[in-house]
Amino acid sequence: MAMAVALVLMVAASLLFHFLSPWWATPLASNWRQMDDTLTITLVITAIFFVVINLFIVYTLLRFRHREGRRAAYQPDNKKLERWLIVATSIAIMGLLAPGLFVYAAYVTVPANALDVEVVGQQWQWKFRYPGPGGKLGRSSIDLVSAANPFGLDPRDPAGQDNILVNNNELHLQINQPVRMLLRSQDVLHDFYAPPFRARMNMVPGMVTSFWFTPNKLGRYEVLCAQLCGVGHSGMRGYVVVEDAASFQKWLKAQPTFAQTMAPPALVAQPAAAAGGAAAAVTGDALVAQGKALAESKACVACHTVDGSPRVGPTWKGLFGKTETMENGSTAKVDETYLKDFIRNPQARVVKGFAPMMPKIDMSDAELEALVAYIKSYGAPAASQQAQQSPPSRAPSQ
């Protein structure tokens, strides 16, 4: 009897938890209502079987419980029961699988007017590529990836010269415009997933996977990696901004093309520090701002904080100017050389108390200068005060 009561309470509690639970799917923001409907069908069918099976067990516990003077009858076969079970389970399985087959058929049938957008995943950041006026994405190869060419595009392919590159974690899309997401990974298995769009797909190294959807609600939606891709997995976040056509085109025109990123940097005359110091301060602030943007786009913020709170990597607050102890017992002062060497080759030394998990991220010399300047801006108090008291003429040239 106790077992029967426990099963009834379990069924009732499960049903109440489902209907009263505050954890429901995020509001839908794409065309994939079919996915929600398929999930609902799956929940209903499995719930019916869950309730029926458990209540049947309760019935058998009560109906066939032990009683004095009664013996169980051995019945090895029951053809009628077996036929009913075969029919019921077959219908249930078809009800579970058939809707999914129709939805998947629509999932892999991309509309002719869909915009191709490439998503590149790398520990622990997202990058995006759009076709230019030519309407085609150029060839790419992992062998071509470098600090100057983080997307690994083939500079000999004319189709890729006008490709628009977004080297940060924010993807912009036009509302009601079908989009085919072309996914590739530069290191390990990732999964590009924005819950309000429902659509998602694994990103497998060495191949290009894809899915499509149509965003139908304006807004800013969070992107996450849905595959455990390393210790910084939880910080591999981004955003999808869905906007009207005019705003999208304005944003798109402001992004650099592959040809522009590969062009030699223009020579910009830097005002001398002795000319008053104000111009030099502005240049330093701009460098720090660039470093902050790099820390976000290169996913440094997934492992390092600037407020002193612990994470998988050392905090940058008070880091510059302090002395770090390594796992082998040696010590090193955190200066510009230390930071640049560590970023260039993070596995060369291991800071005590932290695992050697930082991936090697290709950066140009200019990017490295900017990132180090940003880390220095959160340096140790003594170092910061010393830097502020130093005359402008002694400040390192940027």
Protein backbone atom coordinates (compact mmCIF):
# COMPACT_ATOMS: atom_id res chain seq x y z
CA MET A 1 0.00 0.00 0.00
CA ALA A 2 2.80 2.42 0.84
CA MET A 3 4.36 1.91 -2.58
CA ALA A 4 1.03 2.57 -4.33
CA VAL A 5 0.53 5.82 -2.38
CA ALA A 6 4.10 6.92 -3.19
CA LEU A 7 3.58 6.34 -6.92
CA VAL A 8 0.31 8.31 -6.94
CA LEU A 9 1.98 11.21 -5.12
CA MET A 10 4.93 11.12 -7.55
CA VAL A 11 2.62 11.34 -10.58
CA ALA A 12 0.60 14.18 -9.05
CA ALA A 13 3.71 16.10 -8.02
CA SER A 14 5.25 15.72 -11.47
CA LEU A 15 2.15 17.05 -13.21
CA LEU A 16 1.82 19.97 -10.78
CA PHE A 17 5.50 20.84 -11.18
CA HIS A 18 5.15 20.94 -14.96
CA PHE A 19 2.08 23.18 -15.02
CA LEU A 20 3.09 25.46 -12.14
CA SER A 21 6.82 25.67 -12.95
CA PRO A 22 8.17 29.16 -13.79
CA TRP A 23 10.76 27.61 -16.17
CA TRP A 24 9.24 27.73 -19.60
CA ALA A 25 10.77 28.21 -23.02
CA THR A 26 11.91 31.74 -23.86
CA PRO A 27 9.52 33.77 -26.05
CA LEU A 28 9.77 32.75 -29.70
CA ALA A 29 11.50 35.28 -31.98
CA SER A 30 11.73 33.38 -35.26
CA ASN A 31 9.69 31.33 -37.72
CA TRP A 32 10.26 28.00 -35.94
CA ARG A 33 6.88 27.60 -34.23
CA GLN A 34 6.96 24.03 -35.57
CA MET A 35 9.81 23.21 -33.17
CA ASP A 36 7.75 24.34 -30.18
CA ASP A 37 4.77 22.35 -31.45
CA THR A 38 6.94 19.25 -31.89
CA LEU A 39 8.29 19.64 -28.37
CA THR A 40 4.71 19.97 -27.05
CA ILE A 41 3.65 16.79 -28.87
CA THR A 42 6.65 14.94 -27.39
CA LEU A 43 5.85 16.14 -23.86
CA VAL A 44 2.17 15.20 -24.17
CA ILE A 45 2.86 11.67 -25.50
CA THR A 46 5.58 10.91 -22.95
CA ALA A 47 3.42 12.38 -20.17
CA ILE A 48 0.51 10.11 -21.11
CA PHE A 49 2.75 7.05 -21.00
CA PHE A 50 4.30 8.22 -17.72
CA VAL A 51 0.90 8.59 -16.07
CA VAL A 52 -0.63 5.44 -17.55
CA ILE A 53 2.32 3.17 -16.72
CA ASN A 54 2.64 4.39 -13.15
CA LEU A 55 -1.12 4.21 -12.49
CA PHE A 56 -1.14 0.72 -14.00
CA ILE A 57 1.56 -0.27 -11.51
CA VAL A 58 -0.60 1.17 -8.72
CA TYR A 59 -3.55 -0.85 -9.99
CA THR A 60 -1.53 -4.10 -10.06
CA LEU A 61 -0.17 -3.44 -6.58
CA LEU A 62 -3.72 -3.11 -5.24
CA ARG A 63 -5.49 -5.65 -7.43
CA PHE A 64 -2.95 -8.44 -7.11
CA ARG A 65 -1.59 -7.84 -3.65
CA HIS A 66 -1.00 -10.84 -1.43
CA ARG A 67 -4.08 -12.25 0.31
CA GLU A 68 -4.42 -15.31 2.49
CA GLY A 69 -5.79 -18.33 0.67
CA ARG A 70 -5.29 -16.96 -2.85
CA ARG A 71 -2.70 -18.20 -5.33
CA ALA A 72 -1.36 -16.45 -8.44
CA ALA A 73 -2.30 -17.98 -11.80
CA TYR A 74 0.56 -18.53 -14.23
CA GLN A 75 -0.29 -17.18 -17.69
CA PRO A 76 2.79 -17.13 -19.99
CA ASP A 77 0.98 -15.72 -23.05
CA ASN A 78 -1.75 -13.16 -23.66
CA LYS A 79 -2.12 -12.57 -27.38
CA LYS A 80 -4.78 -9.91 -26.99
CA LEU A 81 -2.65 -7.85 -24.59
CA GLU A 82 0.38 -8.19 -26.83
CA ARG A 83 -1.57 -6.93 -29.86
CA TRP A 84 -2.83 -3.91 -27.92
CA LEU A 85 0.70 -3.10 -26.71
CA ILE A 86 2.15 -3.37 -30.23
CA VAL A 87 -0.53 -1.08 -31.69
CA ALA A 88 -0.32 1.48 -28.87
CA THR A 89 3.47 1.72 -28.83
CA SER A 90 3.65 1.87 -32.65
CA ILE A 91 1.19 4.78 -32.75
CA ALA A 92 3.07 6.54 -29.96
CA ILE A 93 6.44 6.14 -31.71
CA MET A 94 5.00 7.45 -34.98
CA GLY A 95 3.53 10.39 -33.07
CA LEU A 96 6.97 11.13 -31.64
CA LEU A 97 8.97 10.74 -34.86
CA ALA A 98 6.69 11.87 -37.69
CA PRO A 99 6.39 15.58 -36.68
CA GLY A 100 10.15 15.76 -36.26
CA LEU A 101 10.73 14.40 -39.76
CA PHE A 102 8.51 17.10 -41.29
CA VAL A 103 10.19 19.83 -39.23
CA TYR A 104 13.67 18.58 -40.16
CA ALA A 105 12.71 18.52 -43.83
CA ALA A 106 11.80 22.22 -43.53
CA TYR A 107 14.95 22.83 -41.48
CA VAL A 108 17.27 21.72 -44.29
CA THR A 109 15.25 23.36 -47.10
CA VAL A 110 16.73 26.86 -47.25
CA PRO A 111 14.68 29.61 -48.95
CA ALA A 112 16.15 30.99 -52.17
CA ASN A 113 16.27 34.53 -50.77
CA ALA A 114 18.18 33.59 -47.59
CA LEU A 115 21.22 35.68 -46.67
CA ASP A 116 24.38 33.67 -46.05
CA VAL A 117 26.15 34.57 -42.81
CA GLU A 118 29.21 32.69 -41.60
CA VAL A 119 29.80 32.05 -37.91
CA VAL A 120 33.33 31.17 -36.79
CA GLY A 121 33.71 29.64 -33.34
CA GLN A 122 36.96 29.62 -31.40
CA GLN A 123 37.75 29.21 -27.71
CA TRP A 124 36.01 31.29 -26.45
CA GLN A 125 34.71 33.82 -28.92
CA TRP A 126 32.49 34.29 -31.96
CA LYS A 127 33.34 35.95 -35.28
CA PHE A 128 31.00 36.64 -38.20
CA ARG A 129 31.34 37.13 -41.96
CA TYR A 130 28.86 38.57 -44.45
CA PRO A 131 29.01 38.53 -48.26
CA GLY A 132 29.76 41.89 -49.86
CA PRO A 133 28.08 43.45 -52.90
CA GLY A 134 29.20 40.44 -54.93
CA GLY A 135 26.88 38.25 -52.87
CA LYS A 136 29.37 35.42 -52.33
CA LEU A 137 31.55 34.29 -49.45
CA GLY A 138 35.19 33.74 -50.42
CA ARG A 139 37.18 30.58 -49.78
CA SER A 140 38.68 30.01 -46.35
CA SER A 141 41.13 27.57 -44.81
CA ILE A 142 42.37 26.91 -41.30
CA ASP A 143 45.91 26.93 -42.73
CA LEU A 144 45.54 30.63 -43.60
CA VAL A 145 44.52 31.76 -40.11
CA SER A 146 46.93 34.29 -38.63
CA ALA A 147 46.93 37.46 -36.53
CA ALA A 148 46.48 39.54 -39.69
CA ASN A 149 43.93 37.10 -41.17
CA PRO A 150 41.89 35.70 -38.23
CA PHE A 151 39.15 34.35 -40.53
CA GLY A 152 41.62 32.41 -42.68
CA LEU A 153 40.31 33.82 -45.97
CA ASP A 154 42.15 33.13 -49.19
CA PRO A 155 43.56 36.48 -50.41
CA ARG A 156 43.81 35.05 -53.95
CA ASP A 157 40.05 34.51 -54.16
CA PRO A 158 38.41 37.63 -55.65
CA ALA A 159 35.02 36.60 -54.22
CA GLY A 160 36.31 37.16 -50.69
CA GLN A 161 37.79 40.64 -51.13
CA ASP A 162 34.48 42.41 -50.44
CA ASN A 163 33.42 40.05 -47.63
CA ILE A 164 32.44 41.98 -44.52
CA LEU A 165 34.20 40.87 -41.33
CA VAL A 166 32.89 41.28 -37.79
CA ASN A 167 35.62 40.35 -35.33
CA ASN A 168 33.53 40.64 -32.18
CA ASN A 169 30.68 38.84 -30.43
CA GLU A 170 27.78 40.83 -31.88
CA LEU A 171 25.82 39.64 -34.90
CA HIS A 172 23.35 41.98 -36.62
CA LEU A 173 20.43 40.67 -38.68
CA GLN A 174 17.57 42.24 -40.60
CA ILE A 175 14.06 41.50 -39.38
CA ASN A 176 11.97 39.15 -41.55
CA GLN A 177 15.03 38.32 -43.69
CA PRO A 178 15.71 34.55 -43.92
CA VAL A 179 19.28 33.78 -42.90
CA ARG A 180 21.38 30.69 -43.58
CA MET A 181 24.01 30.32 -40.86
CA LEU A 182 27.19 28.65 -42.13
CA LEU A 183 29.11 27.34 -39.14
CA ARG A 184 32.77 26.38 -38.79
CA SER A 185 35.07 25.90 -35.84
CA GLN A 186 38.76 26.74 -35.65
CA ASP A 187 39.58 24.46 -32.74
CA VAL A 188 37.06 22.21 -30.93
CA LEU A 189 33.39 21.28 -31.05
CA HIS A 190 31.08 24.28 -30.50
CA ASP A 191 27.35 24.89 -30.92
CA PHE A 192 25.84 28.24 -31.94
CA TYR A 193 22.54 28.67 -30.12
CA ALA A 194 20.22 31.62 -29.51
CA PRO A 195 17.29 30.17 -27.49
CA PRO A 196 14.60 32.60 -28.77
CA PHE A 197 15.30 31.41 -32.34
CA ARG A 198 15.10 27.70 -31.37
CA ALA A 199 17.39 26.78 -34.29
CA ARG A 200 20.91 25.55 -33.53
CA MET A 201 23.63 23.33 -34.93
CA ASN A 202 26.95 21.79 -33.88
CA MET A 203 30.13 23.36 -35.25
CA VAL A 204 32.48 20.51 -36.13
CA PRO A 205 36.18 21.21 -36.84
CA GLY A 206 37.07 20.47 -40.43
CA MET A 207 33.60 20.86 -41.89
CA VAL A 208 30.90 23.47 -42.50
CA THR A 209 27.47 22.86 -40.96
CA SER A 210 24.40 25.03 -41.43
CA PHE A 211 20.86 25.87 -40.38
CA TRP A 212 18.42 28.64 -41.28
CA PHE A 213 15.80 30.77 -39.61
CA THR A 214 13.92 34.03 -40.07
CA PRO A 215 14.09 36.51 -37.14
CA ASN A 216 10.66 38.09 -36.77
CA LYS A 217 10.97 40.26 -33.64
CA LEU A 218 13.15 43.28 -33.10
CA GLY A 219 15.48 43.04 -30.13
CA ARG A 220 18.81 41.99 -28.72
CA TYR A 221 19.18 38.28 -27.97
CA GLU A 222 21.95 36.42 -26.18
CA VAL A 223 23.97 33.75 -27.97
CA LEU A 224 25.63 30.92 -26.12
CA CYS A 225 27.73 27.88 -26.93
CA ALA A 226 25.65 24.75 -26.31
CA GLN A 227 28.57 22.29 -26.35
CA LEU A 228 31.09 21.95 -23.53
CA CYS A 229 34.14 23.38 -25.32
CA GLY A 230 36.54 23.90 -22.41
CA VAL A 231 36.86 25.66 -19.08
CA GLY A 232 35.83 28.99 -20.60
CA HIS A 233 32.68 27.48 -22.11
CA SER A 234 30.29 29.42 -19.85
CA GLY A 235 31.85 32.70 -20.95
CA MET A 236 31.46 32.01 -24.67
CA ARG A 237 28.58 34.41 -25.09
CA GLY A 238 27.50 36.86 -27.75
CA TYR A 239 24.49 38.78 -28.99
CA VAL A 240 22.21 38.83 -32.01
CA VAL A 241 20.74 42.25 -32.76
CA VAL A 242 17.60 42.11 -34.91
CA GLU A 243 16.85 45.50 -36.47
CA ASP A 244 14.97 47.13 -39.33
CA ALA A 245 16.39 47.18 -42.85
CA ALA A 246 17.70 50.76 -42.72
CA SER A 247 19.52 50.26 -39.42
CA PHE A 248 20.97 46.95 -40.59
CA GLN A 249 22.32 48.40 -43.85
CA LYS A 250 23.80 51.38 -42.01
CA TRP A 251 25.57 49.07 -39.55
CA LEU A 252 26.75 46.76 -42.34
CA LYS A 253 28.34 49.62 -44.31
CA ALA A 254 30.32 50.66 -41.23
CA GLN A 255 32.05 47.25 -40.98
CA PRO A 256 35.42 46.59 -42.66
CA THR A 257 35.85 44.35 -45.67
CA PHE A 258 38.53 41.69 -46.00
CA ALA A 259 40.43 43.85 -48.49
CA GLN A 260 40.45 46.75 -46.03
CA THR A 261 41.74 44.61 -43.16
CA MET A 262 44.59 43.29 -45.32
CA ALA A 263 45.64 46.73 -46.58
CA PRO A 264 48.77 48.25 -45.01
CA PRO A 265 47.85 50.59 -42.15
CA ALA A 266 47.90 54.24 -43.05
CA LEU A 267 50.64 56.31 -41.55
CA VAL A 268 49.11 58.63 -38.98
CA ALA A 269 51.27 61.38 -37.58
CA GLN A 270 51.37 61.15 -33.79
CA PRO A 271 51.69 64.49 -31.98
CA ALA A 272 54.78 64.74 -29.83
CA ALA A 273 54.32 64.35 -26.11
CA ALA A 274 56.26 67.56 -25.56
CA ALA A 275 53.58 69.49 -27.43
CA GLY A 276 51.53 69.72 -24.27
CA GLY A 277 50.78 66.15 -23.23
CA ALA A 278 47.03 66.41 -23.91
CA ALA A 279 47.26 64.80 -27.33
CA ALA A 280 49.39 62.00 -25.90
CA ALA A 281 46.78 61.38 -23.20
CA VAL A 282 44.06 61.15 -25.81
CA THR A 283 46.15 58.65 -27.78
CA GLY A 284 46.68 56.60 -24.61
CA ASP A 285 42.96 56.63 -23.83
CA ALA A 286 42.20 55.53 -27.37
CA LEU A 287 44.69 52.68 -27.03
CA VAL A 288 43.08 51.55 -23.78
CA ALA A 289 39.65 51.70 -25.43
CA GLN A 290 40.98 49.58 -28.29
CA GLY A 291 42.40 47.13 -25.77
CA LYS A 292 39.05 46.89 -24.02
CA ALA A 293 37.33 46.09 -27.32
CA LEU A 294 39.97 43.44 -28.05
CA ALA A 295 39.53 41.87 -24.61
CA GLU A 296 35.84 41.44 -25.41
CA SER A 297 36.21 40.32 -29.02
CA LYS A 298 39.05 37.90 -28.22
CA ALA A 299 37.00 36.49 -25.30
CA CYS A 300 39.65 37.40 -22.69
CA VAL A 301 36.79 38.47 -20.41
CA ALA A 302 35.62 34.86 -20.27
CA CYS A 303 38.56 34.03 -17.99
CA HIS A 304 39.80 37.37 -16.59
CA THR A 305 37.99 40.07 -14.64
CA VAL A 306 38.88 43.70 -13.95
CA ASP A 307 37.09 43.98 -10.61
CA GLY A 308 39.24 41.58 -8.58
CA SER A 309 36.73 38.73 -8.56
CA PRO A 310 38.19 35.24 -9.16
CA ARG A 311 37.72 33.34 -12.38
CA VAL A 312 39.65 30.62 -14.22
CA GLY A 313 42.46 33.12 -14.93
CA PRO A 314 44.12 35.82 -12.79
CA THR A 315 42.16 39.04 -12.40
CA TRP A 316 43.62 42.05 -14.18
CA LYS A 317 42.86 44.35 -11.26
CA GLY A 318 46.19 45.08 -9.61
CA LEU A 319 48.02 42.65 -11.91
CA PHE A 320 50.42 45.06 -13.61
CA GLY A 321 53.36 45.82 -11.36
CA LYS A 322 52.91 42.90 -8.96
CA THR A 323 55.16 39.87 -8.62
CA GLU A 324 53.66 36.54 -9.68
CA THR A 325 54.79 33.16 -8.36
CA MET A 326 54.95 30.29 -10.83
CA GLU A 327 54.17 26.63 -10.27
CA ASN A 328 57.88 25.78 -10.32
CA GLY A 329 58.56 28.24 -7.50
CA SER A 330 60.11 30.97 -9.62
CA THR A 331 58.82 34.54 -9.55
CA ALA A 332 58.38 37.22 -12.20
CA LYS A 333 57.37 40.85 -12.13
CA VAL A 334 54.35 41.65 -14.28
CA ASP A 335 55.56 44.31 -16.71
CA GLU A 336 54.96 44.90 -20.40
CA THR A 337 57.48 42.27 -21.46
CA TYR A 338 55.94 39.69 -19.12
CA LEU A 339 52.42 40.35 -20.44
CA LYS A 340 53.43 40.25 -24.10
CA ASP A 341 55.41 37.04 -23.66
CA PHE A 342 52.59 35.42 -21.72
CA ILE A 343 49.96 36.36 -24.32
CA ARG A 344 52.18 35.19 -27.17
CA ASN A 345 53.02 31.88 -25.50
CA PRO A 346 50.63 31.19 -22.58
CA GLN A 347 51.85 27.62 -22.04
CA ALA A 348 55.48 28.61 -21.48
CA ARG A 349 54.91 29.25 -17.78
CA VAL A 350 52.11 28.48 -15.32
CA VAL A 351 51.02 30.89 -12.59
CA LYS A 352 50.65 29.19 -9.24
CA GLY A 353 47.05 28.41 -8.42
CA PHE A 354 45.87 28.41 -12.04
CA ALA A 355 45.69 25.63 -14.61
CA PRO A 356 47.57 25.97 -17.94
CA MET A 357 44.40 26.34 -19.98
CA MET A 358 44.80 29.65 -21.81
CA PRO A 359 44.62 29.10 -25.59
CA LYS A 360 47.12 30.74 -27.92
CA ILE A 361 45.41 33.65 -29.65
CA ASP A 362 47.02 35.22 -32.68
CA MET A 363 47.41 38.98 -32.35
CA SER A 364 49.21 41.62 -34.35
CA ASP A 365 51.80 43.81 -32.66
CA ALA A 366 49.36 46.73 -32.63
CA GLU A 367 46.64 44.62 -31.03
CA LEU A 368 49.09 43.34 -28.43
CA GLU A 369 50.12 46.90 -27.53
CA ALA A 370 46.48 47.89 -27.08
CA LEU A 371 45.62 44.88 -24.93
CA VAL A 372 48.65 45.42 -22.69
CA ALA A 373 47.69 49.09 -22.32
CA TYR A 374 44.22 48.02 -21.19
CA ILE A 375 45.63 45.58 -18.63
CA LYS A 376 48.03 48.28 -17.39
CA SER A 377 45.10 50.61 -16.78
CA TYR A 378 43.97 48.24 -14.01
CA GLY A 379 47.47 47.83 -12.59
CA ALA A 380 48.56 47.80 -8.96
CA PRO A 381 47.72 51.05 -7.09
CA ALA A 382 51.37 51.88 -6.52
CA ALA A 383 52.18 51.40 -10.19
CA SER A 384 49.17 53.50 -11.22
CA GLN A 385 50.15 56.35 -8.93
CA GLN A 386 53.73 56.24 -10.21
CA ALA A 387 52.48 56.35 -13.80
CA GLN A 388 50.26 59.34 -13.01
CA GLN A 389 53.14 61.23 -11.30
CA SER A 390 55.57 60.61 -14.18
CA PRO A 391 55.95 63.56 -16.57
CA PRO A 392 54.44 63.09 -20.04
CA SER A 393 57.87 63.16 -21.66
CA ARG A 394 58.80 59.96 -19.82
CA ALA A 395 55.67 58.05 -20.81
CA PRO A 396 56.32 55.17 -23.21
CA SER A 397 55.51 56.02 -26.78
CA GLN A 398 52.40 54.34 -28.16
